XYZ file of C-alpha atoms in Angstrom:
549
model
C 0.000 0.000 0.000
C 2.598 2.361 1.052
C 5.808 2.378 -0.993
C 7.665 4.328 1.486
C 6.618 1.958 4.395
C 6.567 -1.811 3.442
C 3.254 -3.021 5.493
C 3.247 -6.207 4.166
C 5.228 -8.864 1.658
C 2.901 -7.409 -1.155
C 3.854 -3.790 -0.461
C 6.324 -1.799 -1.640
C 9.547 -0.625 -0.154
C 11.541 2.361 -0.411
C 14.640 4.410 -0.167
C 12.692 7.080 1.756
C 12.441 4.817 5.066
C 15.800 4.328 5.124
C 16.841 7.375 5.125
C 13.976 8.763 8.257
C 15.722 10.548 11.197
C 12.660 9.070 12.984
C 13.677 5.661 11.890
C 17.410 5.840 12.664
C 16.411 7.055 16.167
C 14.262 3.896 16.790
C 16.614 1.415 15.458
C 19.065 3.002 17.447
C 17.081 2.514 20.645
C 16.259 -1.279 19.817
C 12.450 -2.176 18.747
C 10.525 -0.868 21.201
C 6.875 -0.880 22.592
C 4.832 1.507 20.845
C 2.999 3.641 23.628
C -0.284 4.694 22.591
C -2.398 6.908 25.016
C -6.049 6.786 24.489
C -8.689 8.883 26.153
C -10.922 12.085 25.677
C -8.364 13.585 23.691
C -6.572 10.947 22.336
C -8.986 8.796 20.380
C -7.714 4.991 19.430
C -5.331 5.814 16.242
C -7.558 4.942 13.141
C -7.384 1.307 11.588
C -4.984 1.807 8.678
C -2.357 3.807 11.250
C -3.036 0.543 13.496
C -1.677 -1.590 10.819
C 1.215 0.283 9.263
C 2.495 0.511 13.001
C 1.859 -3.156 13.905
C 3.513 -4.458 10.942
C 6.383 -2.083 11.196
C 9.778 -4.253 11.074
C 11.082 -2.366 13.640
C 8.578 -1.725 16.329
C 8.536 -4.673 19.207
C 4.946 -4.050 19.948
C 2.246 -1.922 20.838
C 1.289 -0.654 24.571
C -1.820 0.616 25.008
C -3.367 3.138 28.172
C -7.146 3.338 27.366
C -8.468 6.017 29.755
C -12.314 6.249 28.529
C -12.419 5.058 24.586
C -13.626 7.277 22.757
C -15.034 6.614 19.487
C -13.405 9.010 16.620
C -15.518 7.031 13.956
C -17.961 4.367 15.063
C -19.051 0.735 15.006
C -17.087 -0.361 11.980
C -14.295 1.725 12.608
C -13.594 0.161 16.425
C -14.102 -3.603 14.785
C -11.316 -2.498 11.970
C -9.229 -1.359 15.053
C -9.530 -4.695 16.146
C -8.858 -6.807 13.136
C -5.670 -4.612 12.725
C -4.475 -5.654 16.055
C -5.015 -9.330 15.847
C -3.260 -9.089 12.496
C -0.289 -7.244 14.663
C -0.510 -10.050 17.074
C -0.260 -12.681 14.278
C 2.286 -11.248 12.789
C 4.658 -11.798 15.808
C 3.792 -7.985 17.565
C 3.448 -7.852 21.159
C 0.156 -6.249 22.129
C -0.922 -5.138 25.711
C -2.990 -2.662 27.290
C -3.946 -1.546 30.882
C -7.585 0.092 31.404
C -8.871 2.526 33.681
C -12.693 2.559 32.305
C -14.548 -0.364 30.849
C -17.233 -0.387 28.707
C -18.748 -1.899 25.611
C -15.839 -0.714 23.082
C -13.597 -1.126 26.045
C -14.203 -4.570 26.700
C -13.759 -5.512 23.228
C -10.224 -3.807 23.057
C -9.408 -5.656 25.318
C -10.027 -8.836 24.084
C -7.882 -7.982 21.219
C -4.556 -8.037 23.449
C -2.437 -10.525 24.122
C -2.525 -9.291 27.936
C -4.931 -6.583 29.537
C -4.923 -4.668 32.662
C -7.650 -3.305 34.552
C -7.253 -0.906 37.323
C -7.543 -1.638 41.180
C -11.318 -0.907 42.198
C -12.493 0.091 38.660
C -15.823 -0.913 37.491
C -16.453 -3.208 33.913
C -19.962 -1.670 32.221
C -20.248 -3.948 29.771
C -23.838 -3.686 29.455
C -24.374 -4.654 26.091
C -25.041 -2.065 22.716
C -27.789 0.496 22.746
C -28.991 3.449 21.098
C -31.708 6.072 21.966
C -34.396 7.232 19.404
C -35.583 10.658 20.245
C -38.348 12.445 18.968
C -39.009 16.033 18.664
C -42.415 16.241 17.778
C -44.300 17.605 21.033
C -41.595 19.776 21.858
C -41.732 21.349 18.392
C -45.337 21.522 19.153
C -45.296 23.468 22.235
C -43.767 26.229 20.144
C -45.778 26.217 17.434
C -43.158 24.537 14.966
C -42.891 21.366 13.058
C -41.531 20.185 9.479
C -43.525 19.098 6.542
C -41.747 16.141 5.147
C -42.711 13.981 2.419
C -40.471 10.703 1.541
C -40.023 7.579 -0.775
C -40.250 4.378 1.190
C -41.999 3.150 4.096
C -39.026 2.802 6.178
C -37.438 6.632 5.120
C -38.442 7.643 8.582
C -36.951 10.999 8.942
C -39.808 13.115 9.257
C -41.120 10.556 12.568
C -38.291 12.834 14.670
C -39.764 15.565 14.207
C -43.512 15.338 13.906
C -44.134 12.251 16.308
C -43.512 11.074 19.851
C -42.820 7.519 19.222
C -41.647 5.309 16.576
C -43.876 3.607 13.865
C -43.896 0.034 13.611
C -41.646 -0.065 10.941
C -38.685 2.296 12.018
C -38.555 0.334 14.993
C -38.034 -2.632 13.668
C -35.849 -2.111 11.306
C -33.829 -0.057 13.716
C -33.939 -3.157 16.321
C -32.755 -5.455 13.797
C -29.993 -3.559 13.044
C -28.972 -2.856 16.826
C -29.428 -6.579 16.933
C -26.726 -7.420 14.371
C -24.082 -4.875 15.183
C -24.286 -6.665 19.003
C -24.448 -9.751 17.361
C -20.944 -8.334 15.571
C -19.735 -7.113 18.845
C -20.235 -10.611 21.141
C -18.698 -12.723 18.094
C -15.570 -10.764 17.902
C -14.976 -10.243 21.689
C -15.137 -14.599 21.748
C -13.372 -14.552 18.345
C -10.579 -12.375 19.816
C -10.654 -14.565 23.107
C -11.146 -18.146 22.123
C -10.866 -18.937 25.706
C -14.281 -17.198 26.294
C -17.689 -18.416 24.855
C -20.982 -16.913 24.127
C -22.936 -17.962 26.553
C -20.068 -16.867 29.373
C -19.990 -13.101 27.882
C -23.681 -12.757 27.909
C -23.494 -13.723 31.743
C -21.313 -10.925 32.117
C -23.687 -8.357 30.153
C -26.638 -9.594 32.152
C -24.486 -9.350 35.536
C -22.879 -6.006 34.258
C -21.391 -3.501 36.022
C -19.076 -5.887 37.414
C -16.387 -5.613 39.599
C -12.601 -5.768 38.359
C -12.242 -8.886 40.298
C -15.334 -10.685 38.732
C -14.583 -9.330 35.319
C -10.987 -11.736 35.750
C -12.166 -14.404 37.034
C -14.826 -14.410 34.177
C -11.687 -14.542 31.916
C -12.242 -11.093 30.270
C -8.949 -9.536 32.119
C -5.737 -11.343 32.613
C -5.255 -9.009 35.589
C -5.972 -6.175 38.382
C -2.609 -4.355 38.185
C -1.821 -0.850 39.175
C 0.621 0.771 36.866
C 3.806 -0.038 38.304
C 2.367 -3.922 38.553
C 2.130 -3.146 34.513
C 5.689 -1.981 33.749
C 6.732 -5.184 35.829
C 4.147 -7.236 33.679
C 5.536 -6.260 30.612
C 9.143 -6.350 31.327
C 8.208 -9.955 32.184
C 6.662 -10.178 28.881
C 9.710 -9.659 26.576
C 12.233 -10.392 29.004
C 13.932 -6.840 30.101
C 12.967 -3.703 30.257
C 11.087 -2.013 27.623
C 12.091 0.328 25.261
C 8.956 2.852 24.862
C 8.395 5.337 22.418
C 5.690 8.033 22.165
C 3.246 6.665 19.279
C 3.386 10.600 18.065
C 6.720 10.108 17.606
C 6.457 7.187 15.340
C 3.708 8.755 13.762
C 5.560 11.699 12.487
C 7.853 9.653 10.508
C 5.444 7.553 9.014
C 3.203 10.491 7.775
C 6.549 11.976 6.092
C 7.178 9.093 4.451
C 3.617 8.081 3.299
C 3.569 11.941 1.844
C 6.329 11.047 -0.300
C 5.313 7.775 -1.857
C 3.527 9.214 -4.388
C 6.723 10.076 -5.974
C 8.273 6.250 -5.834
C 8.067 5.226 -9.216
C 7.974 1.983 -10.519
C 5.071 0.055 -9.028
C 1.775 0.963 -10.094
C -0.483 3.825 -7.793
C -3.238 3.410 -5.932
C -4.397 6.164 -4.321
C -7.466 6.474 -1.238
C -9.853 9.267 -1.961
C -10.999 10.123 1.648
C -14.811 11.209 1.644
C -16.385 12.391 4.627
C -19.769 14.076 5.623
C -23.194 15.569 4.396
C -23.260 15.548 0.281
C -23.317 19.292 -0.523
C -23.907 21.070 -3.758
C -21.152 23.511 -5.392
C -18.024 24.238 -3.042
C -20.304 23.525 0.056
C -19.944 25.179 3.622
C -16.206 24.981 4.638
C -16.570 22.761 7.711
C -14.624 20.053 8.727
C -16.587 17.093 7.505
C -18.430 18.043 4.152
C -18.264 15.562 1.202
C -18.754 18.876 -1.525
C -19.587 17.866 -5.238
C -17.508 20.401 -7.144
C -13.929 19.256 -5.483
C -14.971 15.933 -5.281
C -15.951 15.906 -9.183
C -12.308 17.861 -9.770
C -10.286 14.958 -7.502
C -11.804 12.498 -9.292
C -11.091 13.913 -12.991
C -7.621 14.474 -12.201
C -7.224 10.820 -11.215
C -9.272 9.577 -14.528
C -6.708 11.281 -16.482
C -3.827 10.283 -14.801
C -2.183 8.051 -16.161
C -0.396 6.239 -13.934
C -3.039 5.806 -11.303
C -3.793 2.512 -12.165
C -6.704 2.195 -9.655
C -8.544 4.127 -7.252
C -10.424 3.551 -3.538
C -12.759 5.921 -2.028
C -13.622 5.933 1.425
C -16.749 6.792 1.717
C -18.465 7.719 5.113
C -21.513 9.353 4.719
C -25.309 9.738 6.166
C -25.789 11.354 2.778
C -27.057 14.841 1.333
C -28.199 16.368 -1.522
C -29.391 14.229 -3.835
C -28.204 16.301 -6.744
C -25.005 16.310 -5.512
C -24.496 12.644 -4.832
C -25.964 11.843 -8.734
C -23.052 14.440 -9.907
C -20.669 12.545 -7.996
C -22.151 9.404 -8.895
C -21.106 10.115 -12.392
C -17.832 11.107 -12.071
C -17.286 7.993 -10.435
C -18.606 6.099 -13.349
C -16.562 8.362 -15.542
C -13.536 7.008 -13.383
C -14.481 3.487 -13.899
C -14.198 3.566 -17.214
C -10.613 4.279 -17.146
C -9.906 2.003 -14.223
C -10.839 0.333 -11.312
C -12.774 2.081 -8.535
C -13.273 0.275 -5.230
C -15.307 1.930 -2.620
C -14.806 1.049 0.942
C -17.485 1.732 3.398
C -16.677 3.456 7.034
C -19.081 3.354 9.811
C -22.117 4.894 8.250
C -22.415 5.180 4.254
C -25.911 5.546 4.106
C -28.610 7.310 1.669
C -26.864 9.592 -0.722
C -23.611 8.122 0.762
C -24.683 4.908 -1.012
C -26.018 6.914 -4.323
C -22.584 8.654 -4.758
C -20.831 4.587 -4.443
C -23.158 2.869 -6.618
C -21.207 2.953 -10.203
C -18.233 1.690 -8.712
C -16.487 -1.237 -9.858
C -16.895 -2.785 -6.318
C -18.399 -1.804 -3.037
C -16.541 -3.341 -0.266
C -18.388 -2.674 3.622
C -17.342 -3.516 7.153
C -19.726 -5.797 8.782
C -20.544 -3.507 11.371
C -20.908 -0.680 8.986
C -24.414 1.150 8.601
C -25.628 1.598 4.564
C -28.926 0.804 2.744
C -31.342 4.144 3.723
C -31.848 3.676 -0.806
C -34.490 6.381 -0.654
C -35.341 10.144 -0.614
C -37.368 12.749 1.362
C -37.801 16.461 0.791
C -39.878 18.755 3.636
C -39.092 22.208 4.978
C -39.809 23.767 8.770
C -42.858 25.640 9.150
C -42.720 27.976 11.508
C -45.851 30.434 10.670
C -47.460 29.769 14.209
C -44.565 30.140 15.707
C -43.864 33.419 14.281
C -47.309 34.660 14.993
C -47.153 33.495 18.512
C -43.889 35.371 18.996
C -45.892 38.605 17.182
C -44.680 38.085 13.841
C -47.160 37.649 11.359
C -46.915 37.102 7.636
C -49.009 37.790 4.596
C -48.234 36.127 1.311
C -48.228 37.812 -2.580
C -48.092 34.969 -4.949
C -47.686 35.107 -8.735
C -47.991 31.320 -9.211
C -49.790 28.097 -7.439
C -46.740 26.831 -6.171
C -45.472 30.434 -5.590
C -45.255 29.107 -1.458
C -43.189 26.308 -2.062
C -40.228 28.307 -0.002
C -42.563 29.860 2.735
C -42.730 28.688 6.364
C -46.354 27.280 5.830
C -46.986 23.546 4.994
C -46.851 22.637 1.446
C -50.208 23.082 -0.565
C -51.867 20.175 -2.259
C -50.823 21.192 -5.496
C -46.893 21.670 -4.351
C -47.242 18.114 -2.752
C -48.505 16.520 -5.413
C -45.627 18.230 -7.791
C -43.174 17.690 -5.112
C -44.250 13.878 -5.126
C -43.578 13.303 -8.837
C -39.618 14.893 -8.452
C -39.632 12.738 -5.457
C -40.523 9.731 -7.145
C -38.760 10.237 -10.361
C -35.359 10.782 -7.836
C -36.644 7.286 -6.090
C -36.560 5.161 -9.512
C -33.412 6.708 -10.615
C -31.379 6.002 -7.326
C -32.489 2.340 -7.283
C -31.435 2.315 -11.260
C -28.097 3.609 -10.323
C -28.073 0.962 -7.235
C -28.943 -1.980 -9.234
C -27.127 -1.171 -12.935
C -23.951 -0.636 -10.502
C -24.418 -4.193 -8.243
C -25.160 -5.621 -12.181
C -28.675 -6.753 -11.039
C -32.177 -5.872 -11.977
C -34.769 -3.117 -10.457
C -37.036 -5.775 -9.104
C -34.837 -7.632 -7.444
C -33.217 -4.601 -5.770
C -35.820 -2.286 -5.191
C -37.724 -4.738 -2.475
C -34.628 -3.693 -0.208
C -34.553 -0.257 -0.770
C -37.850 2.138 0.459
C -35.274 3.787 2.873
C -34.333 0.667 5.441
C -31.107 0.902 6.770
C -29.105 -2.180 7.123
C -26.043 -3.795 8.477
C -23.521 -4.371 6.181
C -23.849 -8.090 6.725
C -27.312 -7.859 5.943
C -26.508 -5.415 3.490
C -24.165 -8.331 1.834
C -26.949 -10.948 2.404
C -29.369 -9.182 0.265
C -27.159 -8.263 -2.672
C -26.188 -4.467 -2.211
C -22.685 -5.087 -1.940
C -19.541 -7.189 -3.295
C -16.955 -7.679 -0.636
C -17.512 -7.658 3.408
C -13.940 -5.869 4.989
C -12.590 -2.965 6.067
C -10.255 -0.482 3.740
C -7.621 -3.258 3.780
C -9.685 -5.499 1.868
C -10.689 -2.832 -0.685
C -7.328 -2.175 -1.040
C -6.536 -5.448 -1.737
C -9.522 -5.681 -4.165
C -8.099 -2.611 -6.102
C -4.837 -4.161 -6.167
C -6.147 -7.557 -7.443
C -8.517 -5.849 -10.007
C -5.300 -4.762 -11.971
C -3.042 -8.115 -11.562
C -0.718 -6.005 -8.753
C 1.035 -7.831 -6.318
C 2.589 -4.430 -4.499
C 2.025 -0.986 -4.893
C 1.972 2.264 -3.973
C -0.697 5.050 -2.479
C -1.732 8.220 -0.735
C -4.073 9.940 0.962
C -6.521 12.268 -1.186
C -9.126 14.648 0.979
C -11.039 16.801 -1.694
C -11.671 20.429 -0.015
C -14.179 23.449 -0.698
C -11.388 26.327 -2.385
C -10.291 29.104 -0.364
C -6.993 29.882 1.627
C -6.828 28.858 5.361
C -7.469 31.939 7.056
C -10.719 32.153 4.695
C -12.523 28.890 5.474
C -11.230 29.801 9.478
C -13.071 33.000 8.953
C -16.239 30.905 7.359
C -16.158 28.529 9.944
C -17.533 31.084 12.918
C -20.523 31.589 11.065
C -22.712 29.024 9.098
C -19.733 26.666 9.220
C -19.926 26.228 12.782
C -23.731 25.490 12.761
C -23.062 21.809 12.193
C -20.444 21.369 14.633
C -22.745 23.212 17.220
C -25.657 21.009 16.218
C -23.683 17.731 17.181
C -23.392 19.561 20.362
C -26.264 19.957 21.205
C -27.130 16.737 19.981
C -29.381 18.360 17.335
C -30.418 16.111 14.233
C -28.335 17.626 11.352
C -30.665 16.409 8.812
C -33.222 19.200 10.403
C -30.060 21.620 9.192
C -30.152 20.151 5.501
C -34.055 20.805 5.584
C -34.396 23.805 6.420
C -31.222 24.645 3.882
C -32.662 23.215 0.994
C -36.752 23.288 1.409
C -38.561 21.560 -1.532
C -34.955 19.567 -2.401
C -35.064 15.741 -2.613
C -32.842 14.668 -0.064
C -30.950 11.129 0.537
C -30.413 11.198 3.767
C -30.329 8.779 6.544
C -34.100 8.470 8.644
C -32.428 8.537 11.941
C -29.129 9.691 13.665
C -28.204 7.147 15.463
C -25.512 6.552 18.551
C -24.577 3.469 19.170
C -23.488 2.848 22.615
């Protein structure tokens, strides 16, 4: 993958390495253990980082000090953090961690590690996945607000948040089954990670949970209660004298200059990652810090269709999904791109809606597991906030030139509007499902049944033919690699951004910029953002935000 860092036998190796200060420093201190802190502000380095450093030739091991884990991605990016570190332990690397909080994510770390550590009188909440469904519906109400949303698909649920106080039947179960499968994904790795457990013991401990540190050992989920000094003795124990431990920052530094440069290594074919992350925006879209806009996007991907020595491309995609204009413009460039070479799109933890759409022409879609896609479906509504207004003393009298004239106005939509609206909506509805099926090589009918907005697993997603590989980026990469007869190659990291110097999109970001980032905040749906940005617009979003826990 990286021809300045050789990751595997397939990948490539280079000069550059060699000749890293960071390098000469480590090899000069022995191979040491790898110290990664992980906490509030330190979340667990992602999955690819977790590999490169694992299968480094010169690194002894990794050492891990979990304060409270927190998630930087979600579900599918924890499991690929997990699948990297067995593949470290496989692969010879020594990999131990010591815990002062222990939950769900926590508990499955752990199980990953050839030894793990839990702190003297610490509790274990492993309690088992969750997630909360809220609805916003009577407290819009008490104000005087709600949104008029219409949508394609009995399961595109978004517009139950905000004009309901409960779930219908059929966003609740299709949100329970997929709760059920990504703790079905959770329990099977935590025994899969730790043969010596079973099923049946870890769903004592859930039931039993919070347990004590001492309970949580002699249930076989800790090798030990140890404070940290008891660790450092642990692990000197371990490789038989005292550890050599360097800073993971440290490490990182070099590896970052080096992977910067392998774009220049010629000689083996290129294969670079397209990083897309965020709401699907039209045009340049807000400066932010996690938009997937359509006009760079588009330009990233032309570049790389007429590049010749790109021989293939991956994208990873994480996305609840956007504008559905957008994603159908990206959707095409991407088809564009396959027909000049492979494109392999690799699924984070949610790639959902129009984060699905912009996927669909790829040559392959590969998806974690534990990953969150399907949502094939659109909606379109707008707030309407007369009442509200008037109740406040604001009141509002239209002038209208046409029927539809009110489309943008904070009243409900008129029949006539709805009815309009409804053929757009429907028209956008066939075409998605076209663009999911023509890319997946199968018919309408047979994938339209498992569309109408339900969200899936990935494994489910797999099961019922809207995907080609199940894996993390490592597999796509492979995939890629295997789609043009390469054995090694080389790659970098591509992140398409809006245009504009820093100091511009700094300046952008304290205004309608920030709104999404103080949305998550306050733990406000962002999809009620998109709405009210783009009334009367088909959507493909996501029905629900969901947390999993």
């Amino acid at each position: 993958m990286i021809a300045a860092f050789p990751l595997s036998p397939r990948l490539v190796a280079a000069p550059l390495w060699a000749v890293s200060a960071g390098r000469r420093a480590l090899l000069e201190w022995g191979a040491p253990l790898l110290e990664v802190r992980v906490g509030p502000r330190h979340p667990l380095p992602a999955p690819h980082l977790l590999r490169a450093l694992a299968e480094a030739p010169d690194v002894r091991g990794i050492w891990l000090k979990v304060g409270r884990l927190v998630l930087d991605g979600g579900q599918a990016t924890l499991h690929e953090s997990i699948e990297a570190l067995m593949a470290a332990r496989a692969a010879g690397r020594l990999v131990v961690a010591e815990f002062d909080f222990v939950g769900n994510a926590e508990l499955l770390l752990a199980a990953a590690c050839d030894r793990a550590w839990i702190r003297p009188g610490a509790q274990i909440f492993c309690v088992g996945l969750g997630t909360t469904m809220r609805f916003y519906g009577d407290l819009l109400g008490r104000f005087g607000a709600r949104f008029d949303v219409e949508a394609c698909g009995e399961f595109k649920s978004f517009g139950e948040q905000f004009g309901r106080g409960f779930a219908s039947g059929p966003n609740r179960d299709a949100t329970r089954a997929l709760v059920d499968d990504l703790a079905e994904e959770w329990l099977a790795a935590i025994v899969r990670c730790r043969p010596a457990l079973t099923r049946e013991g870890v769903l004592d401990a859930v039931a039993n949970a919070p347990l004590l540190a001492e309970d949580a050992v002699a249930r076989g989920l800790f090798d030990g209660v140890r404070y940290p000094d008891e660790v450092e003795a642990e692990v000197t124990t371990l490789i038989g004298k005292e550890p050599r431990v360097v800073p993971f920052a440290a490490w990182h530094k070099s590896w970052a200059r080096a992977r910067r440069f392998s774009r220049f290594v010629a000689g083996y074919p290129a294969i670079p990652i397209v990083w897309l992350k965020g709401a699907v925006l039209d045009g340049q879209g807000t400066p932010g810090l996690s938009v997937i806009a359509a006009d760079p996007v588009v330009a990233a991907l032309d570049l790389l269709r007429e590049d010749d020595g790109v021989k293939a491309v991956v994208l990873r995609v994480a996305s609840p999904g956007g504008s559905a204009p957008a994603s159908d413009l990206i959707w095409r460039s991407v088809q564009r791109l396959v027909g000049t070479k492979p494109v392999v799109v690799s699924f984070g933890d949610v790639s959902a809606s129009g984060g699905f759409y912009l996927s669909a022409g790829a040559t392959e879609i590969v998806c974690h597991p534990a990953s969150i896609t399907g949502s094939i479906g659109v909606i379109s509504g707008k707030p309407v906030l007369r009442e509200a207004m008037e109740r406040q003393g604001v009141h509002s009298e239209d002038i209208l030139t046409g029927p539809h004239a009110d489309l943008f106005a904070e009243t409900a939509f008129s029949p006539g509007a709805r009815a309009a609206m409804r053929v757009g909506l429907n028209a956008t509805y066939r075409t998605f499902v076209e663009r999911v099926a023509a890319g997946r090589k199968r018919s309408f009918e047979e994938i339209e049944p498992h569309a109408r907005g339900r969200v899936w697993s990935g494994r489910r997603a797999m099961a019922v033919g809207l995907l080609d590989h199940l894996g993390g980026l490592d597999v796509a990469q492979a995939r890629a690699a295997a789609l043009i007869g390469a054995e090694r190659w080389r790659s970098w990291d591509i992140t398409p951004l809006p245009k504009g110097g820093l100091l511009r999109r700094l300046a952008r970001s304290f205004t309608v910029a920030a709104v999404p980032e103080i949305a998550a905040l306050l733990r406000v749906p962002e999809g009620a953002r998109l709405l009210a940005e783009h009334p009367g617009e088909a959507l493909a979003l996501w029905p629900f935000e969901l947390e999993i826990r």
